[in-house]
mmCIF file of C-alpha atoms in Angstrom:
data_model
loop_
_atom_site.group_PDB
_atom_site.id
_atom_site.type_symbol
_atom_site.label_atom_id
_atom_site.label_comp_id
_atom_site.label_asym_id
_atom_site.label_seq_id
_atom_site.Cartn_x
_atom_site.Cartn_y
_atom_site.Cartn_z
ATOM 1 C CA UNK B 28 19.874 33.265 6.969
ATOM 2 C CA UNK B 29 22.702 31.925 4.450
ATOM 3 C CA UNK B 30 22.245 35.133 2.239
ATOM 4 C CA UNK B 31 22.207 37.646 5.406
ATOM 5 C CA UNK B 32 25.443 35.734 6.484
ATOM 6 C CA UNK B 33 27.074 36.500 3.021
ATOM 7 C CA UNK B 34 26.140 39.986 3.338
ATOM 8 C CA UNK B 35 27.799 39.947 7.036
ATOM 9 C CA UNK B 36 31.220 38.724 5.853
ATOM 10 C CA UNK B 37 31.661 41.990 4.587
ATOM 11 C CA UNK B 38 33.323 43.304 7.894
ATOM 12 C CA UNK B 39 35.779 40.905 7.846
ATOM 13 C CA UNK B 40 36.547 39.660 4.754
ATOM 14 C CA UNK B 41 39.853 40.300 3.651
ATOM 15 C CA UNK B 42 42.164 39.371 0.507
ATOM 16 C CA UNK B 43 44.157 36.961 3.112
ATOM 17 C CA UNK B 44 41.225 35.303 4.427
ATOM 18 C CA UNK B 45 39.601 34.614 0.715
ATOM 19 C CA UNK B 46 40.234 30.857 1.047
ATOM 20 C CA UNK B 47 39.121 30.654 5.068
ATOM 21 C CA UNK B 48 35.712 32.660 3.819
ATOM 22 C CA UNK B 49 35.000 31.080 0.401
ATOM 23 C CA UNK B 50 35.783 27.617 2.039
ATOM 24 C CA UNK B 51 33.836 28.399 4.714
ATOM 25 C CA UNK B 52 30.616 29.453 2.910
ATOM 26 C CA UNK B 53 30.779 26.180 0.579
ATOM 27 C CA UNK B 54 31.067 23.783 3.701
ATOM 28 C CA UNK B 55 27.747 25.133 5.401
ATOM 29 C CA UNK B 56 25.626 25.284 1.886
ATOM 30 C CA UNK B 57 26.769 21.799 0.621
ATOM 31 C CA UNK B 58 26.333 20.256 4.763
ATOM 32 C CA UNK B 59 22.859 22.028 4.847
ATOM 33 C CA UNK B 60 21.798 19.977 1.948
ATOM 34 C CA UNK B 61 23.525 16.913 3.032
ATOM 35 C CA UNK B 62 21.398 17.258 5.811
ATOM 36 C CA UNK B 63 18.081 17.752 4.188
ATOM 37 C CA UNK B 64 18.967 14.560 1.963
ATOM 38 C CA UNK B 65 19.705 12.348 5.159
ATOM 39 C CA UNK B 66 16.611 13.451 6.811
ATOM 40 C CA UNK B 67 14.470 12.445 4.029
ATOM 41 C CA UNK B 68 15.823 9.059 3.514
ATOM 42 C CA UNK B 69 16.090 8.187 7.289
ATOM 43 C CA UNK B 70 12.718 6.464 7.808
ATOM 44 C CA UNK B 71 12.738 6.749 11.672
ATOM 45 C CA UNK B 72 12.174 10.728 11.122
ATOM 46 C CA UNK B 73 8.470 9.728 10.746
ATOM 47 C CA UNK B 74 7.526 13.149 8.882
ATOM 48 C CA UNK B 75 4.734 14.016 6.961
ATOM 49 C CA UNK B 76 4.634 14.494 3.205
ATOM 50 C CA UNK B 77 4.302 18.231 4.365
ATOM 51 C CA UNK B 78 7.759 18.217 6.323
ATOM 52 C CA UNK B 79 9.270 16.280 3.335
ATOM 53 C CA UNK B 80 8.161 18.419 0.293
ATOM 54 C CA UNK B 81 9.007 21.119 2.646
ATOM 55 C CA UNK B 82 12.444 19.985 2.500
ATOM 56 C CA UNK B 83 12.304 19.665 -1.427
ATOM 57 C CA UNK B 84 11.584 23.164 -1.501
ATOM 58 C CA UNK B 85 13.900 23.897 0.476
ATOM 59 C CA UNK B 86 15.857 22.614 -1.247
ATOM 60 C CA UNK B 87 15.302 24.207 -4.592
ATOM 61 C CA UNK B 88 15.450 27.360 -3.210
ATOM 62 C CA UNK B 89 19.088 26.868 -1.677
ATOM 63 C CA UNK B 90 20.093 25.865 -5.200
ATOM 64 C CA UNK B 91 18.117 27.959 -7.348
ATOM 65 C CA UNK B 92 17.678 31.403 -5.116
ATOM 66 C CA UNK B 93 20.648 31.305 -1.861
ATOM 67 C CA UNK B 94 23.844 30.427 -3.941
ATOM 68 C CA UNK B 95 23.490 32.664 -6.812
ATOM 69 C CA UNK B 96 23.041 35.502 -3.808
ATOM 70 C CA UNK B 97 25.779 34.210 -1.847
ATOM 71 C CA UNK B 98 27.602 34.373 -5.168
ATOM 72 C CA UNK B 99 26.961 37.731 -5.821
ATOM 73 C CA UNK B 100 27.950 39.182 -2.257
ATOM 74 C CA UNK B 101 30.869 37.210 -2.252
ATOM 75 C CA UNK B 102 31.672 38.606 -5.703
ATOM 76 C CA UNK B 103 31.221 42.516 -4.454
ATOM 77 C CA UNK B 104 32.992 42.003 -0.725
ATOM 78 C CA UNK B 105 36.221 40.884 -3.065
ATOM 79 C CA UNK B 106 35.902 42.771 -5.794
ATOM 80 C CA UNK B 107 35.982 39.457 -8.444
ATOM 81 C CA UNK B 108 34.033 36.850 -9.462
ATOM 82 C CA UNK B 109 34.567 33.811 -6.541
ATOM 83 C CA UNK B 110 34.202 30.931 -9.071
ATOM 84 C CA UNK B 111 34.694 28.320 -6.351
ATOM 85 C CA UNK B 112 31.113 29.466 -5.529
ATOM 86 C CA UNK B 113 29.628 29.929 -8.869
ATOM 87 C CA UNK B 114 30.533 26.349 -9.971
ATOM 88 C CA UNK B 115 28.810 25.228 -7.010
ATOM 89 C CA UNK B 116 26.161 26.328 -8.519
ATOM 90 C CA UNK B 117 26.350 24.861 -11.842
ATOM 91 C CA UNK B 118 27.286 21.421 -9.458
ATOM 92 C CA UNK B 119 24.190 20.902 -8.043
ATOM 93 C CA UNK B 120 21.893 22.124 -10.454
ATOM 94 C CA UNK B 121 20.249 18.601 -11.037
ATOM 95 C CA UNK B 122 20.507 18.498 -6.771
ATOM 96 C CA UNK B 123 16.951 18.890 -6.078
ATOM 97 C CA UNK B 124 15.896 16.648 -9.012
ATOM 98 C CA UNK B 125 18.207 13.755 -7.064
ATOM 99 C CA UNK B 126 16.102 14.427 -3.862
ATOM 100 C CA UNK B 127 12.736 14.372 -5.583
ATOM 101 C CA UNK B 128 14.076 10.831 -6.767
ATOM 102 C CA UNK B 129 14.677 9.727 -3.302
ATOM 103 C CA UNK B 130 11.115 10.703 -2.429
ATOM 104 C CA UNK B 131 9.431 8.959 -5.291
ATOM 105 C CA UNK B 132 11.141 5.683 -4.711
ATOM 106 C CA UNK B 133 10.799 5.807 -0.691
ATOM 107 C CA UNK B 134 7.101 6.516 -1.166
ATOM 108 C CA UNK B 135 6.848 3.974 -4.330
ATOM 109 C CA UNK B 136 7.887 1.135 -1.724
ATOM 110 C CA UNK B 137 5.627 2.893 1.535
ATOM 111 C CA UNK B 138 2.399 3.034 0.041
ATOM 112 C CA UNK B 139 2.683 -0.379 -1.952
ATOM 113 C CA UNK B 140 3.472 -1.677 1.822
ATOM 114 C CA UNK B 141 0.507 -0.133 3.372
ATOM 115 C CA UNK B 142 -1.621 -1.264 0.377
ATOM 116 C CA UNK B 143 -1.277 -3.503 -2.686
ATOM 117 C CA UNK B 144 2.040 -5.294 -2.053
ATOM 118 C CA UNK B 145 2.898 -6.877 -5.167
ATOM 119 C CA UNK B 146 6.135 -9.173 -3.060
ATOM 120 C CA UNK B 147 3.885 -10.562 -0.469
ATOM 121 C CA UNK B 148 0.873 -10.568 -2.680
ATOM 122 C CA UNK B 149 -0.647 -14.503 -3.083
ATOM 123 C CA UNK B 150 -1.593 -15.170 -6.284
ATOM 124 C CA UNK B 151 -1.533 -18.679 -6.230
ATOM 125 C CA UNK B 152 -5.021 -19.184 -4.585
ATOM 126 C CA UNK B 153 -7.511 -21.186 -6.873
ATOM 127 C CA UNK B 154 -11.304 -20.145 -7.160
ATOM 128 C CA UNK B 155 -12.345 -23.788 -6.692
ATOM 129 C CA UNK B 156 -10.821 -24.123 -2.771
ATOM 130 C CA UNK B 157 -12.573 -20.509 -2.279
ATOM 131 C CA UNK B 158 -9.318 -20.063 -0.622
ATOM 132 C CA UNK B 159 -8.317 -16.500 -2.192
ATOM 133 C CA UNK B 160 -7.140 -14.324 1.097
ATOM 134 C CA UNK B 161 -8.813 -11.079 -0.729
ATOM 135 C CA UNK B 162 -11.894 -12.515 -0.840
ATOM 136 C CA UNK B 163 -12.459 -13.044 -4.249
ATOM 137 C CA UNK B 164 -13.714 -16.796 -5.315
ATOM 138 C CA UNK B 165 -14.126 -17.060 -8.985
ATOM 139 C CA UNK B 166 -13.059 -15.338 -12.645
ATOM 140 C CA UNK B 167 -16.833 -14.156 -13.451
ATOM 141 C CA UNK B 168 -18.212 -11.206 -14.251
ATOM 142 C CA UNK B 169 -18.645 -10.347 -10.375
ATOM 143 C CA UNK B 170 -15.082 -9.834 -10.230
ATOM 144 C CA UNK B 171 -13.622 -6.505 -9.231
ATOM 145 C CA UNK B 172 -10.185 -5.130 -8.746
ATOM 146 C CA UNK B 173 -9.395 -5.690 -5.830
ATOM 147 C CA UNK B 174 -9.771 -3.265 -2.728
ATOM 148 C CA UNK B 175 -5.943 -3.100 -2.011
ATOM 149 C CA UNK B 176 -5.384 -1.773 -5.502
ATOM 150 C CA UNK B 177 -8.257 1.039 -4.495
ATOM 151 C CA UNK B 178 -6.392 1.734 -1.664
ATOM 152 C CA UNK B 179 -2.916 2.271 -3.100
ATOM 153 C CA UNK B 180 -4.888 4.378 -5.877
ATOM 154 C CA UNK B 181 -6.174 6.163 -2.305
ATOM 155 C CA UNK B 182 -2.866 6.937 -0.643
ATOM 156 C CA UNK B 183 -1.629 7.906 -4.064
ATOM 157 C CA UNK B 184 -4.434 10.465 -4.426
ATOM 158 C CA UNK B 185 -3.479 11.493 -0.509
ATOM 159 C CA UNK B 186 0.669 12.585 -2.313
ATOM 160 C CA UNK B 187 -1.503 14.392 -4.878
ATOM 161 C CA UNK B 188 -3.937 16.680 -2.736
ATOM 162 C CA UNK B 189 -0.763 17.508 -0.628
ATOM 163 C CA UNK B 190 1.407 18.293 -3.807
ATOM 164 C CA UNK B 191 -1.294 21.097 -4.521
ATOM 165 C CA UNK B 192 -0.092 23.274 -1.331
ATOM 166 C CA UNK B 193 3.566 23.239 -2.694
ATOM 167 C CA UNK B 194 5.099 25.192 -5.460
ATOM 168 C CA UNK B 195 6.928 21.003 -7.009
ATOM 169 C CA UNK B 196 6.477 19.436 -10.306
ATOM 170 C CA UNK B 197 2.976 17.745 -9.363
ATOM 171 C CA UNK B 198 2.850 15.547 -12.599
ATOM 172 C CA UNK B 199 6.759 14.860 -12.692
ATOM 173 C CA UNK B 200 6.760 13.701 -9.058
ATOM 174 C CA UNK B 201 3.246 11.575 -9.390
ATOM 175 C CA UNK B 202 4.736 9.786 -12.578
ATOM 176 C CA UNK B 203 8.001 8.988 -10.531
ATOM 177 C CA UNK B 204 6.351 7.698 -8.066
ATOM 178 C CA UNK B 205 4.156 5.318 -9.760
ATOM 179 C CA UNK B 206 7.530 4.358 -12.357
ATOM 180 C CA UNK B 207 9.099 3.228 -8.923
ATOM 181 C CA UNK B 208 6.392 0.841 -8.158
ATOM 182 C CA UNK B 209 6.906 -0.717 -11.365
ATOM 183 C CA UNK B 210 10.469 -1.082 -11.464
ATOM 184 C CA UNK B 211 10.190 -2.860 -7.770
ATOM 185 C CA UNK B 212 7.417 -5.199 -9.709
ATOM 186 C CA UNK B 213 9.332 -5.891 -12.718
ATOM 187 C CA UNK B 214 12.625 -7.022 -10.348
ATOM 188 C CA UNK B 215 13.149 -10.581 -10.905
ATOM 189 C CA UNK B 216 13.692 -11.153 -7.169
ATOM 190 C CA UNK B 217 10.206 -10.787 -6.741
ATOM 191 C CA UNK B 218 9.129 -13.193 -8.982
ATOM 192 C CA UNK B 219 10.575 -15.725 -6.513
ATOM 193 C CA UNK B 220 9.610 -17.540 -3.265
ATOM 194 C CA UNK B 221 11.819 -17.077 -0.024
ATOM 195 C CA UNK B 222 13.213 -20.390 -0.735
ATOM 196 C CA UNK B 223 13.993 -19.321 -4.653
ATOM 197 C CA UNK B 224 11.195 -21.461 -5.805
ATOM 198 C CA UNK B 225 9.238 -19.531 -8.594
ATOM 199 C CA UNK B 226 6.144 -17.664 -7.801
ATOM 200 C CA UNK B 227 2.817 -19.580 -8.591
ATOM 201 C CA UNK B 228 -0.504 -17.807 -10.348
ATOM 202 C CA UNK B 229 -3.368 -19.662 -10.535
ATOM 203 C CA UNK B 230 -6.139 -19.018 -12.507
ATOM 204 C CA UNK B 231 -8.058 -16.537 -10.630
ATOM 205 C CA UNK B 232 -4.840 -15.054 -9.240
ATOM 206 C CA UNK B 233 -3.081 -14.359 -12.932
ATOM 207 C CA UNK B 234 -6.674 -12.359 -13.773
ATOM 208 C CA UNK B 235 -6.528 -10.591 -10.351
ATOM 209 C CA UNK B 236 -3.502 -9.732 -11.064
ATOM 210 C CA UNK B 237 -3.727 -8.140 -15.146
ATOM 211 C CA UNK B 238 -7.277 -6.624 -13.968
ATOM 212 C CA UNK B 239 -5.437 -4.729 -10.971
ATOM 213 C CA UNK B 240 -2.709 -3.757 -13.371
ATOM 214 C CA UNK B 241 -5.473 -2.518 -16.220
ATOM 215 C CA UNK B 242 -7.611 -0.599 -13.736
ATOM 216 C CA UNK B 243 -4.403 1.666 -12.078
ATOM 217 C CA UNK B 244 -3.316 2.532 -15.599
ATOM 218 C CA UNK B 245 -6.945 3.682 -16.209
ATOM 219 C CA UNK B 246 -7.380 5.425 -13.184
ATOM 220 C CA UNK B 247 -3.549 7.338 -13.953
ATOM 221 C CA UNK B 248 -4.157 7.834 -17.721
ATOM 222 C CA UNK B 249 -1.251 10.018 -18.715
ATOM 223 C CA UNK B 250 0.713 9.989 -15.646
ATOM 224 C CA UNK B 251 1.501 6.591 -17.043
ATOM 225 C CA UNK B 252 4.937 7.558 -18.756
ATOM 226 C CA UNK B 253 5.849 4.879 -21.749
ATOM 227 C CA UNK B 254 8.440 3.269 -20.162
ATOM 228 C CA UNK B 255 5.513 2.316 -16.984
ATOM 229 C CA UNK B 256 3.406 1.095 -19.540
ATOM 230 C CA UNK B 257 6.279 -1.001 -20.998
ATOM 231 C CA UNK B 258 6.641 -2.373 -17.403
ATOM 232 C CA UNK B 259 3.351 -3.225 -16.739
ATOM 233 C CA UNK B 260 2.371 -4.870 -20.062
ATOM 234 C CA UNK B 261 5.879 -7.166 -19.103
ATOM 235 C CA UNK B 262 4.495 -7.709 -15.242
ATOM 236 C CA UNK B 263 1.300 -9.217 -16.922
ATOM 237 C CA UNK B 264 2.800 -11.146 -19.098
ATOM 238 C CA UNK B 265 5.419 -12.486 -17.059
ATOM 239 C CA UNK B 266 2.220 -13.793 -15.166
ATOM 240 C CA UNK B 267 0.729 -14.870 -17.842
ATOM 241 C CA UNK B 268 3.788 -17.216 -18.755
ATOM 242 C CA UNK B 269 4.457 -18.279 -15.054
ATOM 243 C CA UNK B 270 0.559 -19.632 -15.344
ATOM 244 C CA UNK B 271 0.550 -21.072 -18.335
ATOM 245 C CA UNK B 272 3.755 -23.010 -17.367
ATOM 246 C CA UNK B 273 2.591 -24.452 -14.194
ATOM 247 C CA UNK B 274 -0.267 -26.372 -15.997
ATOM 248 C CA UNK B 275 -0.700 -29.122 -17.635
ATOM 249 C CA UNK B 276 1.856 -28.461 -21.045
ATOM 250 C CA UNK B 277 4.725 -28.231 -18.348
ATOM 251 C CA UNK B 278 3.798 -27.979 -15.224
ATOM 252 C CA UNK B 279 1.523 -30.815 -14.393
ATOM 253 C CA UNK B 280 -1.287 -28.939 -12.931
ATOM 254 C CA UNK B 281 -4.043 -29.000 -14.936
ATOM 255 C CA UNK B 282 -5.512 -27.817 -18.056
ATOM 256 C CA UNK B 283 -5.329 -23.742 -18.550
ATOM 257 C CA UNK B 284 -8.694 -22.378 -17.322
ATOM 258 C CA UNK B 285 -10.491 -19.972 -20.124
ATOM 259 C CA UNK B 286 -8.406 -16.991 -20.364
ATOM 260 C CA UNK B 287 -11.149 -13.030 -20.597
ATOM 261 C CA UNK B 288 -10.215 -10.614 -23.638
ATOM 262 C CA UNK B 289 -9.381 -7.194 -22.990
ATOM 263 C CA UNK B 290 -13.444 -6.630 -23.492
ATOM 264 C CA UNK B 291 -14.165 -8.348 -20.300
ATOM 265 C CA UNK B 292 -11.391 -5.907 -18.440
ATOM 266 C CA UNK B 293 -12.605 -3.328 -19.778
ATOM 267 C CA UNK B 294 -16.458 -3.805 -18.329
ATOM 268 C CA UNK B 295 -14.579 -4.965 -15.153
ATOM 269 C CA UNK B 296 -13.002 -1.225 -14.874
ATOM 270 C CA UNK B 297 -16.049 0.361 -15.780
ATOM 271 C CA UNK B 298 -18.107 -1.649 -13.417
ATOM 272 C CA UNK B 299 -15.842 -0.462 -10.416
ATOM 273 C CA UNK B 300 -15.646 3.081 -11.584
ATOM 274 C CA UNK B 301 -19.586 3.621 -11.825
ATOM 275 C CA UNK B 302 -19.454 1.712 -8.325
ATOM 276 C CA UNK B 303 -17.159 3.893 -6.386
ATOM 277 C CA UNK B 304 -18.782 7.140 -8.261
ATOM 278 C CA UNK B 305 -15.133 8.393 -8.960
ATOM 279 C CA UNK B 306 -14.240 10.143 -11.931
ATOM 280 C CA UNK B 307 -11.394 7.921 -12.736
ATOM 281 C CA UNK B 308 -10.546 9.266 -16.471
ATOM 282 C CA UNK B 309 -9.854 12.734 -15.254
ATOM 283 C CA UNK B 310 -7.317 11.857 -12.762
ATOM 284 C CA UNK B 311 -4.600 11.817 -15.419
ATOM 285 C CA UNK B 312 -6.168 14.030 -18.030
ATOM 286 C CA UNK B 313 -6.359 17.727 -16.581
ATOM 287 C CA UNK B 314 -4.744 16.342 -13.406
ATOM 288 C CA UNK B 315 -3.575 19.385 -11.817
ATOM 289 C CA UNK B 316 -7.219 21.129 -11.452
ATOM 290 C CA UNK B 317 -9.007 17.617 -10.779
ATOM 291 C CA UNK B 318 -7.026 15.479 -8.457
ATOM 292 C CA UNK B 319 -8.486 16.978 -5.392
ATOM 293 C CA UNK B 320 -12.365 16.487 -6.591
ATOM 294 C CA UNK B 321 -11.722 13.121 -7.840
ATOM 295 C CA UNK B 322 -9.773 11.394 -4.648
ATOM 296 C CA UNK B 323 -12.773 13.203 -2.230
ATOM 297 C CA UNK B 324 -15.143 11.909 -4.676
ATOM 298 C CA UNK B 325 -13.170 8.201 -4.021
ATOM 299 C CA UNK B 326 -13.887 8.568 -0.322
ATOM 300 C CA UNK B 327 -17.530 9.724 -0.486
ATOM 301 C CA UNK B 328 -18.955 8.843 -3.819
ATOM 302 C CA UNK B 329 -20.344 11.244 -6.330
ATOM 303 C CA UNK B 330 -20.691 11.219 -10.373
ATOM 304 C CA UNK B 331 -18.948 8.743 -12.525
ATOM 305 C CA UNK B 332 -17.668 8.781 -15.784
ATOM 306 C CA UNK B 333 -17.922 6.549 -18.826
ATOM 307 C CA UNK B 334 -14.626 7.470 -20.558
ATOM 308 C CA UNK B 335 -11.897 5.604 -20.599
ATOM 309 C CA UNK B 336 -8.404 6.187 -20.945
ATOM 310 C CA UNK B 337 -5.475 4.227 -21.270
ATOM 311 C CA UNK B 338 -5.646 0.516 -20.862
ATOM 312 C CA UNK B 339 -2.668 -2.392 -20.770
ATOM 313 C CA UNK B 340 -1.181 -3.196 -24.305
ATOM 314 C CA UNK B 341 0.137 -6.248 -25.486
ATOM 315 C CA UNK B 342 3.451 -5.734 -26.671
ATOM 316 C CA UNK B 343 6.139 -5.365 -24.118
ATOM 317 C CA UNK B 344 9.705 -3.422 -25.060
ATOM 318 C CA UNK B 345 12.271 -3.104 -22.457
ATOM 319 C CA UNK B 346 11.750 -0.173 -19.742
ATOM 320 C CA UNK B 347 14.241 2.935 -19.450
ATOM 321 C CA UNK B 348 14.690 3.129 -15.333
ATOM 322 C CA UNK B 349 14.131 6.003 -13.284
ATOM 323 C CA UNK B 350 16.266 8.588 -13.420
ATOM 324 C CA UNK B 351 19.418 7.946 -11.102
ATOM 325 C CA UNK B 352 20.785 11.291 -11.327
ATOM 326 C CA UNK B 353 23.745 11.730 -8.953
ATOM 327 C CA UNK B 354 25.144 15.165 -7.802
ATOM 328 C CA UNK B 355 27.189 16.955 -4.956
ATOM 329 C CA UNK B 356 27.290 16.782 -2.244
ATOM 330 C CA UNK B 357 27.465 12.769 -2.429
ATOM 331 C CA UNK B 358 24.128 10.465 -2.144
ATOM 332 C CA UNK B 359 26.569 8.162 0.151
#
C-alpha cells in the first residue's frame, strides 16, 4: 500500500509541495512502525506469537523493502535524490533488531511466569520437614529437575516450532530470549524478600536450584551465548554463597549438608533425558532442522540420547547485557 501510494503522488507532486509530500510520506512510515512497536509491547493485545512475529516481519520489510521503494519514486516524481527519505532509511536500519528485543524480553518474563519463576520460586524448603512445594523431599539420587523447569523448556520449544513458519533469525531470537531470563535472574532485587530480607536456600533448595540451571543449559547447548553462561554459573553461585552463609559459620543454622560434584548432575540430566525420551543434545546443535522433532518428542516420548552438551562451569566473569539498541521513531 505505502509503495503504490508513492507511485500515486506522481499526479500531484509538484516542486512547491516537495516539503508537504516528503513530510508527509515520513510521518505515515515512521507512525506505522510506532504503531507496530506499541502493539507488541501492550500486553492487553493478547496476540499470538503468530500475530507478533507477523509484526516483526512486518516490520523488516517496511525497513528493508517499502522505504528504499518509496525512496526511489520519490526520487523520479522530483527529478533528485529526496535525502530526507533516504536517511530514514539509514535511521532505522537497526529498527527491527530493537523490536525483536522487545519480544525476547516480554516473552523472557511470560513464559518464566507461566512456568519456572525464579522471583517467586521457594528455595528455602528443607528435605527433613518434607515441606518442598514441588514435591521433591530429599538431595538423593531420585532427584530430578524439576517439572517447572520442563515446562519452561516446553513453552520455549512452543517460540521455536512457531519461529519455523517465519522468514526471523530463529537462533538469534531463541538466544535473546533465554539471555533475558538470565539477566531478570541475575538482578539483585530478586535475590531479596518483599520485606528486603535476603532470600534463603536450604539444602535441597540450593541443589534444586544448580540442577535446574545445569539441565536448561544442556537441553539449549549452543543457544547458550557466553555471556548466559557467565550469568548462570553467577546465579548458582550466588546460591551457593547465600547457603553456605545461612549455616552454621554465619548464619546459625546448622552445619552445611554434603554438597554433589558436577558427576552427580550430570547422571541427574541424563536420568531425566532417557526418562522423557527427548533428544535433548540436538536442540542446540543443528537446531534449525531439529527443534520441531525434539519438542513433539518432549510431549509424547520417543528415542533418547546419551550425548551431552554443555554443562554449568565454575568460574563466573561479569555478563555483557542484552542488546539495548535504540532507534527512530522513539521506544518512549
Amino acid at each position: 500500500v505505502l509503495t503504490d501510494f508513492g507511485d500515486e503522488l506522481r499526479h500531484i507532486a509538484r516542486d512547491s509541495l516537495y516539503g508537504q509530500v516528503v513530510a508527509s510520506v515520513l510521518a505515515i512510515i515512521e507512525g506505522l512502525l510506532k504503531q507496530f512497536l506499541a502493539l507488541l509491547r501492550r500486553s492487553s493485545a493478547n496476540l499470538t506469537y503468530a500475530q507478533e512475529m507477523a509484526l516483526l516481519v512486518s516490520t523488516q520489510a517496511v525497513v528493508s523493502w517499502v522505504i528504499p521503494r518509496c525512496a526511489a519514486h520519490l526520487d523520479r516524481i522530483f527529478g533528485r535524490t529526496v535525502s530526507d527519505i533516504h536517511n530514514l532509511e539509514q535511521r532505522l536500519e537497526a529498527f527491527p533488531g530493537s523490536l525483536q528485543d522487545v519480544f525476547c524480553q516480554k516473552h523472557a518474563v511470560a513464559i518464566a511466569k507461566a512456568s519456572f519463576d525464579f522471583v517467586t520460586r521457594d528455595f528455602a524448603a528443607d528435605e527433613t520437614s518434607a515441606a518442598d512445594p514441588h514435591g521433591r523431599t530429599q538431595v538423593d539420587d531420585t532427584m530430578a529437575p524439576s517439572p517447572e523447569m520442563e515446562q519452561l523448556l516446553t513453552r520455549l520449544g512452543l517460540v521455536a516450532r512457531e519461529l519455523d513458519n517465519w522468514p526471523l533469525p530463529k537462533r538469534a531470537i531463541l538466544s535473546g530470549i533465554i539471555d533475558c531470563m538470565f539477566v531478570q535472574m541475575i538482578d539483585p532485587r530478586n535475590w531479596e524478600t518483599t520485606s528486603g530480607e535476603k532470600r534463603r536456600f536450604s539444602h535441597l533448595g540450593v541443589h534444586s536450584l544448580v540442577l535446574d540451571i545445569h539441565f536448561f543449559l544442556r537441553v539449549c547447548g549452543s543457544l547458550v551465548s557466553k555471556s548466559t553462561n557467565n550469568m548462570a554459573n553467577r546465579v548458582c553461585e550466588k546460591g551457593l554463597r547465600a547457603y553456605f552463609s545461612q549455616t552454621s559459620s554465619n548464619g546459625g543454622g546448622g552445619a552445611p549438608g554434603e554438597m554433589m560434584n558436577k558427576s552427580w548432575y550430570d547422571a541427574r540430566v541424563l536420568d531425566t533425558m532417557q526418562r522423557l525420551g527427548f533428544a535433548f543434545p540436538d536442540f542446540g546443535r543443528g537446531f534449525e532442522h531439529r527443534s520441531q522433532q525434539s519438542f513433539d518428542s518432549l510431549a509424547v516420548g520417543g528415542n533418547a540420547t546419551s550425548e551431552s552438551t554443555s554443562v554449568v562451569t565454575t568460574t563466573a566473569t561479569t555478563p555483557v547485557s542484552t542488546r539495548n539498541a535504540t532507534s527512530s521513531p522513539s521506544a518512549d
